[in-house]
XYZ file of C-alpha atoms in Angstrom:
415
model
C 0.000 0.000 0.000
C 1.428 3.571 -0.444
C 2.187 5.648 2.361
C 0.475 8.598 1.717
C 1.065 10.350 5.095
C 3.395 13.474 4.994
C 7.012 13.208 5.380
C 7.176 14.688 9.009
C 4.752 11.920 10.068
C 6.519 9.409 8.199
C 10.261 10.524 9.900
C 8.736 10.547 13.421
C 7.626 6.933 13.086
C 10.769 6.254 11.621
C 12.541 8.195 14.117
C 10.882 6.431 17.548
C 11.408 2.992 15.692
C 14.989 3.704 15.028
C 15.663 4.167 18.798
C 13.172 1.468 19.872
C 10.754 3.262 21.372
C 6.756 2.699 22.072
C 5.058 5.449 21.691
C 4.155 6.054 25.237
C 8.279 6.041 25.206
C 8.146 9.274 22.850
C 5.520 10.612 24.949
C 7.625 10.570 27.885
C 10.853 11.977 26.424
C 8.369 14.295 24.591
C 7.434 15.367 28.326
C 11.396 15.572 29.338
C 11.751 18.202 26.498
C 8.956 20.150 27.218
C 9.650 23.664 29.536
C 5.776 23.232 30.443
C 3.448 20.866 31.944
C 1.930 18.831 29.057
C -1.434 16.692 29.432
C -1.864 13.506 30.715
C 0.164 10.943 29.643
C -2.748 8.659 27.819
C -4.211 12.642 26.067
C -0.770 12.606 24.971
C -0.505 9.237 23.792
C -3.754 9.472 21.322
C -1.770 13.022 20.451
C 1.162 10.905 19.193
C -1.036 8.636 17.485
C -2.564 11.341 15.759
C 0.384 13.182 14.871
C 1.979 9.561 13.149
C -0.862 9.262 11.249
C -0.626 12.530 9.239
C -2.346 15.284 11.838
C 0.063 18.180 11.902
C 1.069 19.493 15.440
C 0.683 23.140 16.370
C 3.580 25.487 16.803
C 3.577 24.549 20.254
C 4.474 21.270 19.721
C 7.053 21.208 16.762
C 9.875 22.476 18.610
C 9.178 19.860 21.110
C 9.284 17.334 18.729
C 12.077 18.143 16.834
C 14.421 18.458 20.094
C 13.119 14.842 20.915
C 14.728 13.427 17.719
C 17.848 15.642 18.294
C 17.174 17.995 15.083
C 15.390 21.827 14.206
C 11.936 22.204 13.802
C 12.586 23.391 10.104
C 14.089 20.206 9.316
C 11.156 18.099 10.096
C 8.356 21.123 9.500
C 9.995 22.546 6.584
C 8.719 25.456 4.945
C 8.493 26.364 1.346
C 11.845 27.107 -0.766
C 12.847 29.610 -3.222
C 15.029 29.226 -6.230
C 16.814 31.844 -7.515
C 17.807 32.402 -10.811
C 18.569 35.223 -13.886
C 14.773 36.209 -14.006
C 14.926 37.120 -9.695
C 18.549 39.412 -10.535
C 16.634 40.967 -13.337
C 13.313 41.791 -11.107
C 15.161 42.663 -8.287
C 17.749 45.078 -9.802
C 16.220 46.074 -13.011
C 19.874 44.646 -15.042
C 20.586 41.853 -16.635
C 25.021 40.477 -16.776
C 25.425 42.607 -19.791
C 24.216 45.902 -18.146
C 25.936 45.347 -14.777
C 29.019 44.993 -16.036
C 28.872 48.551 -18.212
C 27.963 49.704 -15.439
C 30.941 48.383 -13.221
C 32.907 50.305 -16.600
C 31.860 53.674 -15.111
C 33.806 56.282 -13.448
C 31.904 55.655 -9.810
C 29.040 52.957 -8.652
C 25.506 53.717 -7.990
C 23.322 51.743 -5.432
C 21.481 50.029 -8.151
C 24.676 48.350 -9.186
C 25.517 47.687 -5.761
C 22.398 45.861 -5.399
C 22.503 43.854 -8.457
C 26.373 42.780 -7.581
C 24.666 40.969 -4.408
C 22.013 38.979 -5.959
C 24.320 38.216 -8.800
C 26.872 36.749 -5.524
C 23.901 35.677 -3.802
C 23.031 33.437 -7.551
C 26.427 32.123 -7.678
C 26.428 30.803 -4.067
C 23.010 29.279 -4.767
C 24.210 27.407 -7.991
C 27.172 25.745 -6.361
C 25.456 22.215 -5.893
C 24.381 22.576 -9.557
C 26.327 24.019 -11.486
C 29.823 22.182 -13.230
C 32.741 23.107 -10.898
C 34.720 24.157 -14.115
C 32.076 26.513 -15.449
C 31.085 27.663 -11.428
C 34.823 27.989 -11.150
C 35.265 29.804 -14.735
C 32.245 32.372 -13.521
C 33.628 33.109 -9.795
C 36.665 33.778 -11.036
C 35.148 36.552 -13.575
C 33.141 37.640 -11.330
C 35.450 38.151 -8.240
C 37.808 40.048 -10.681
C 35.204 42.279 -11.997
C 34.013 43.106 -8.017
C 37.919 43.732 -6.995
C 37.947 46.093 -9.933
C 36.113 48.276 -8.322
C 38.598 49.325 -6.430
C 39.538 51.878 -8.510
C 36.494 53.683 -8.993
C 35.656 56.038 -6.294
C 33.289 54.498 -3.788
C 32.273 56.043 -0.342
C 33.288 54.260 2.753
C 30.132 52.140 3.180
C 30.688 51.124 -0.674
C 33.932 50.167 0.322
C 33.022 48.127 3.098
C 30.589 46.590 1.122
C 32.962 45.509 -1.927
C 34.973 44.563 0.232
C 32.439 42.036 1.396
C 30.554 40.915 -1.863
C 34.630 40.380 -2.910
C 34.786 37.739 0.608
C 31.716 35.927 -0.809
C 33.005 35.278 -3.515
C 36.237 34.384 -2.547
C 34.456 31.740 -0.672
C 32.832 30.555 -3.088
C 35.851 30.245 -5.771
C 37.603 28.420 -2.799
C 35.551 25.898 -2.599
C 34.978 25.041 -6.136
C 38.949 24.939 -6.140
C 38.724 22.513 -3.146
C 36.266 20.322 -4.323
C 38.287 19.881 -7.731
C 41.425 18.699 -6.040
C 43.485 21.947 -6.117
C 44.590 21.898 -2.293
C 46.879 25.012 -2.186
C 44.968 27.454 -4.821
C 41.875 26.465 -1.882
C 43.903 27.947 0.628
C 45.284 30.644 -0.985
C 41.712 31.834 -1.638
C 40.203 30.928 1.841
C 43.198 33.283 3.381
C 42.266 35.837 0.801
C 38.830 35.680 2.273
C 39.765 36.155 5.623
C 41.740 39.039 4.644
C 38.679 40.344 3.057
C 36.719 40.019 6.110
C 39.002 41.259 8.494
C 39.353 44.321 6.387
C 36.186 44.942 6.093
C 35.166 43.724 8.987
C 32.694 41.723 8.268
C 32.489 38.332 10.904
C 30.264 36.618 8.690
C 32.874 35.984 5.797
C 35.422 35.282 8.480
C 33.819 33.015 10.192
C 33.111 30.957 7.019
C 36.513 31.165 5.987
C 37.466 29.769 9.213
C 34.990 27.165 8.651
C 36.802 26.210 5.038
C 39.917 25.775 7.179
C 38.385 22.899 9.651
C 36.456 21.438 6.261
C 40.072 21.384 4.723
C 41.204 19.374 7.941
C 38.550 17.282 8.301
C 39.024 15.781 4.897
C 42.825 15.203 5.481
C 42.899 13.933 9.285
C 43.630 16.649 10.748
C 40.829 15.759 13.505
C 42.653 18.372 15.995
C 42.920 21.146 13.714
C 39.290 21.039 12.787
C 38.272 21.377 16.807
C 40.580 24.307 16.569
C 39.218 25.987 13.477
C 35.602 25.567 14.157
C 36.156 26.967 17.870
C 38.391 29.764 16.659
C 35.283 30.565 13.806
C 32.472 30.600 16.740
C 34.482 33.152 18.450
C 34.470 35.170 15.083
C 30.776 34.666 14.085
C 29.223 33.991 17.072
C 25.730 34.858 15.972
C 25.571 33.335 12.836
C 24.417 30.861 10.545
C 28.424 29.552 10.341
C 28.249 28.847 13.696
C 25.718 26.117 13.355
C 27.929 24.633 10.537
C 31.196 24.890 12.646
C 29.601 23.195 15.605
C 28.716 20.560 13.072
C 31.948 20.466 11.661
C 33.700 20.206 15.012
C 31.252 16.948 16.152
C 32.230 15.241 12.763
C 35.684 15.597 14.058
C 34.886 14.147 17.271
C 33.299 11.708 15.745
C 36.072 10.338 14.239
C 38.493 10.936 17.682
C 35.627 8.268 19.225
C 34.451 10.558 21.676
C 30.883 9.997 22.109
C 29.796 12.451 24.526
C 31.554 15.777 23.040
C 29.805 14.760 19.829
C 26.566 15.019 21.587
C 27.782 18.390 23.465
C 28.852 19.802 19.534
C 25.552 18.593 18.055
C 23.386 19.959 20.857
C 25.303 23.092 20.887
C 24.514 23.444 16.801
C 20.731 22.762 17.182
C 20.348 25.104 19.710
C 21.816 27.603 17.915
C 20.007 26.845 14.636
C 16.705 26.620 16.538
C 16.989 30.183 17.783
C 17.926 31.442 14.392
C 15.059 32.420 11.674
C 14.370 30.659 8.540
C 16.559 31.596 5.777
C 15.248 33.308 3.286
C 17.390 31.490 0.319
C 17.798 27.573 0.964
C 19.964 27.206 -1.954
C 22.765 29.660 -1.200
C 26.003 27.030 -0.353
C 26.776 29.864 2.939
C 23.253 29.567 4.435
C 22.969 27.208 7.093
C 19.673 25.308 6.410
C 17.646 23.139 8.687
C 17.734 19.928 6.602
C 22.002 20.367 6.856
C 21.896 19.869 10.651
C 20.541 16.303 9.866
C 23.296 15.735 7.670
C 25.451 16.566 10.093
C 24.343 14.323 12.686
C 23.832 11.281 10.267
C 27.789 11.336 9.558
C 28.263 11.070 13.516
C 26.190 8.726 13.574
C 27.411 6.623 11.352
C 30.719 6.832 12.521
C 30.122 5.917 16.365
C 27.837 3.148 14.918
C 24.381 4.403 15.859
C 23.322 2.578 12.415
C 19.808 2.893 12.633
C 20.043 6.100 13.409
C 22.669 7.155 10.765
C 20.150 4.881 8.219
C 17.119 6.643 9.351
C 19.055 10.155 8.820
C 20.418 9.331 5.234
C 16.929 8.473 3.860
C 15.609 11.667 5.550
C 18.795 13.725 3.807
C 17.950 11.241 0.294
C 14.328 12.788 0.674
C 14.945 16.261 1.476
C 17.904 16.469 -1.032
C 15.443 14.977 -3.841
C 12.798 17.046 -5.991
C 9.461 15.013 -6.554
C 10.567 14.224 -10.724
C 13.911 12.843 -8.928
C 15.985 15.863 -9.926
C 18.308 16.070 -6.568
C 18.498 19.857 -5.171
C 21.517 18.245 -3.055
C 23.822 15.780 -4.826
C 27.090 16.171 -2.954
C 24.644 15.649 0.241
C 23.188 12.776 -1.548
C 26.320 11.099 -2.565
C 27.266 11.226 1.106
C 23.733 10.001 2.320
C 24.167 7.075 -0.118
C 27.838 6.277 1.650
C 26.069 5.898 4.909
C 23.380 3.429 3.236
C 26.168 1.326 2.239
C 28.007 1.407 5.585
C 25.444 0.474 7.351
C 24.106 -2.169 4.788
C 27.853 -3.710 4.758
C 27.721 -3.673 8.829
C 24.744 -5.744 8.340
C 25.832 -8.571 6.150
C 23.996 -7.193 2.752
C 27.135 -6.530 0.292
C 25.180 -6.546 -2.569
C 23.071 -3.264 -0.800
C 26.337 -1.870 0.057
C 27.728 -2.181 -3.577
C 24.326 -0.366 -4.685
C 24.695 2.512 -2.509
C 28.488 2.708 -3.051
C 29.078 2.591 -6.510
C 25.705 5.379 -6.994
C 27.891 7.867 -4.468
C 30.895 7.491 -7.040
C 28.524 8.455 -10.144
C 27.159 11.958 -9.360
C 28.060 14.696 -11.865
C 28.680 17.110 -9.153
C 30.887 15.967 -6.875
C 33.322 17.338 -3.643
C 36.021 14.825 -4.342
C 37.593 15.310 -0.787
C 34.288 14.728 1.200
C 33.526 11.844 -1.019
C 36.493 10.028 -0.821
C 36.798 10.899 3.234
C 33.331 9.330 3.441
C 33.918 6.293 1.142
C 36.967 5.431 2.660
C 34.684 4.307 5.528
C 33.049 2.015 3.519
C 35.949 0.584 1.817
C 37.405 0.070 5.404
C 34.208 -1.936 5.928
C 34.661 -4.065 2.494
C 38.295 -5.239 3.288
C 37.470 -6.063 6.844
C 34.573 -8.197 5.743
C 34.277 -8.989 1.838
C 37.922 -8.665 1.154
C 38.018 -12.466 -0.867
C 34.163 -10.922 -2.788
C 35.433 -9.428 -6.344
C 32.632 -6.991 -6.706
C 34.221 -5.947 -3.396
C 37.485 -5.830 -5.417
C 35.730 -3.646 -8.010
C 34.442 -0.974 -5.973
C 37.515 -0.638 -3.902
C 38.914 -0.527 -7.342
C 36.899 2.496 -8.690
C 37.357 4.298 -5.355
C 41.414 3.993 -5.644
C 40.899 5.342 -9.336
C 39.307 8.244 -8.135
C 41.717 8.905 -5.455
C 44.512 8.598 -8.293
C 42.358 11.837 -10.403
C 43.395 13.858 -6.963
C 46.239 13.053 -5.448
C 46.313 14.865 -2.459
C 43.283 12.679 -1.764
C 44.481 9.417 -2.353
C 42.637 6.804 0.154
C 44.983 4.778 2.364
């Protein structure tokens, strides 16, 4: 029969399974979450019922919910997205490229300009899961000359300030499109640019991403240390923003992978709060806005790597769903890709190497990919195959195929 309920009711089933709990269970952690007296437990029980069976829950109740399952109300009560594209630059600033960058030929800059320069940055950020890295590379690079140009046209302080931040962005952005593709040291020669950028201008957001780049960039090469210290050293920076939910994540992966269980719990808690207090974003899309369906993928990688596997399972589908339009078209492929390592992992764990070959080889075949997370991810797996399957030749193969992507980047070559 098909499941017709919505998602949310479909993930909170999923969710109290996935730790073995009855529902009276979910009622009474529902009760240990809640700052207020709720009704009685057997009220509250039909409540549940209701709630699993497709009946939304008020705004009272979401929060409550969502901090039960360790996640943000906006990742299990999402609200609607917005893409942005050419036609939202054009109806926003009245200019289309072409106009913009006559304009950026003039002797001084206008507001107008000003304004189109940030949704054209703001469009950029939005098309990095999209987009080819060569061509998103090829147009950052434009781009971020074109806004450094401006330089030398006479601005007033705030326009300075404010160059000097749209140049940050997309710094950022060129940085990691240069990471992703294997270039290691043009990455970091960008990311420091950014700081630089953001320091001048001071502007904490840009610095605390770039920050963020630099425990990303250690995460994906072992440096399990130097992440801690980079996404604690970034939360100093941008304390009250968005990046600080993605450094908090960033700093529980890498506890994660040091084995310690409870400061993985302390970094996750510490980025839900945070992204629970925050308001919704207003662009989903753009690669440096923190949304609530991230924070999941976030947790499923801890997950998966202290062995919580039917939690890190129950996660991946949830990012697989989220990540996925309704024609199949995925908003989120290097999420995806990631979402379909943990499926294997935890498929190999349980004895099913034919699943695990499914999910593994489908990570490897994404257009877009972020060869460093990938690889850092599948290297998991692999380390399950040779443990396990190591005399299987479709074991062989994919291990295979993994060390031939490695070999395309060598400065990510798995051990």
């Amino acid at each position: 029969m098909t499941d017709d309920r919505p998602a949310w009711a479909r993930r909170i089933a999923a969710e109290r399974q996935a730790r073995d709990w009855s529902q009276r269970d979910a009622v009474r952690a529902l009760r240990a979450h809640a700052s207020t007296e709720l009704p009685a437990e057997d009220s509250m029980i039909r409540q549940w019922k209701r709630w699993e069976s497709g009946q939304a829950p008020n705004d009272f109740y979401q929060p409550i919910i969502a901090a039960v399952f360790g996640t943000v109300t906006h990742a299990l009560f999402p609200a609607p997205s917005r893409r942005d594209g050419d036609k939202e630059i054009l109806a926003a600033s009245g200019m289309e490229t072409l106009e913009i960058v006559s304009r950026l030929n003039r002797s001084d800059v206008d507001g107008a300009t000003l304004d189109a320069l940030r949704i054209t940055t703001d469009r950029l950020c939005s098309e990095y899961p999209f987009m080819p890295s060569a061509q998103l590379l090829i147009e950052g690079r434009q781009w971020l000359r074109r806004v450094v140009d401006l330089h030398t046209k006479s601005l007033t302080l705030a326009q300075h300030r404010e160059v000097l931040a749209l140049s940050g962005w997309l710094a950022l952005l060129v940085g990691c499109v240069e990471y992703d593709t294997g270039d290691r040291h043009a990455a970091e020669s960008t990311r420091r640019a950014a700081l630089s950028l953001a320091t001048e201008s001071d502007y904490p957001e840009v610095a605390g991403w770039a920050h963020e780049m630099r425990a990303w960039f250690a995460l994906t090469t072992g440096d399990y240390r130097g992440v801690i210290a980079a996404a604690q050293a970034g939360a100093e920076t941008a304390a009250h923003h968005g990046v600080a939910v993605q450094l908090a994540g960033q700093e529980a992966k890498a506890w994660a992978r040091l084995g310690d269980r409870r400061q993985v719990e302390v970094a996750l808690d510490k980025g839900r709060r945070l992204l629970e207090g925050m308001p919704y974003p207003e662009n989903l899309d753009n690669h440096f806005v923190v949304d609530p369906s991230k924070f999941d993928f976030y947790a499923m990688d801890c997950y998966r790597l202290v062995g919580e596997d039917r939690l890190a399972r129950t996660l991946a589908q949830e990012v697989l769903r989220a990540g996925t339009d309704f024609d199949g078209t995925e908003r989120s492929p290097m999420r995806n890709a990631e979402a379909r390592v943990t499926l294997g992992v935890t498929a190999a764990r349980e004895g099913d190497l034919e699943q695990a070959l499914i999910h593994g080889e489908r990570a490897l075949q994404g257009e877009r990919q972020s060869v460093p997370s990938l690889i850092m991810t599948s290297r998991e797996l692999a380390a399950v195959m040779r443990q396990c399957y190591n005399t299987e030749p479709a074991a062989q193969d994919y291990l295979n195929h993994l060390q031939d992507l490695g070999r395309e980047k060598p400065g990510f070559l798995p051990s």
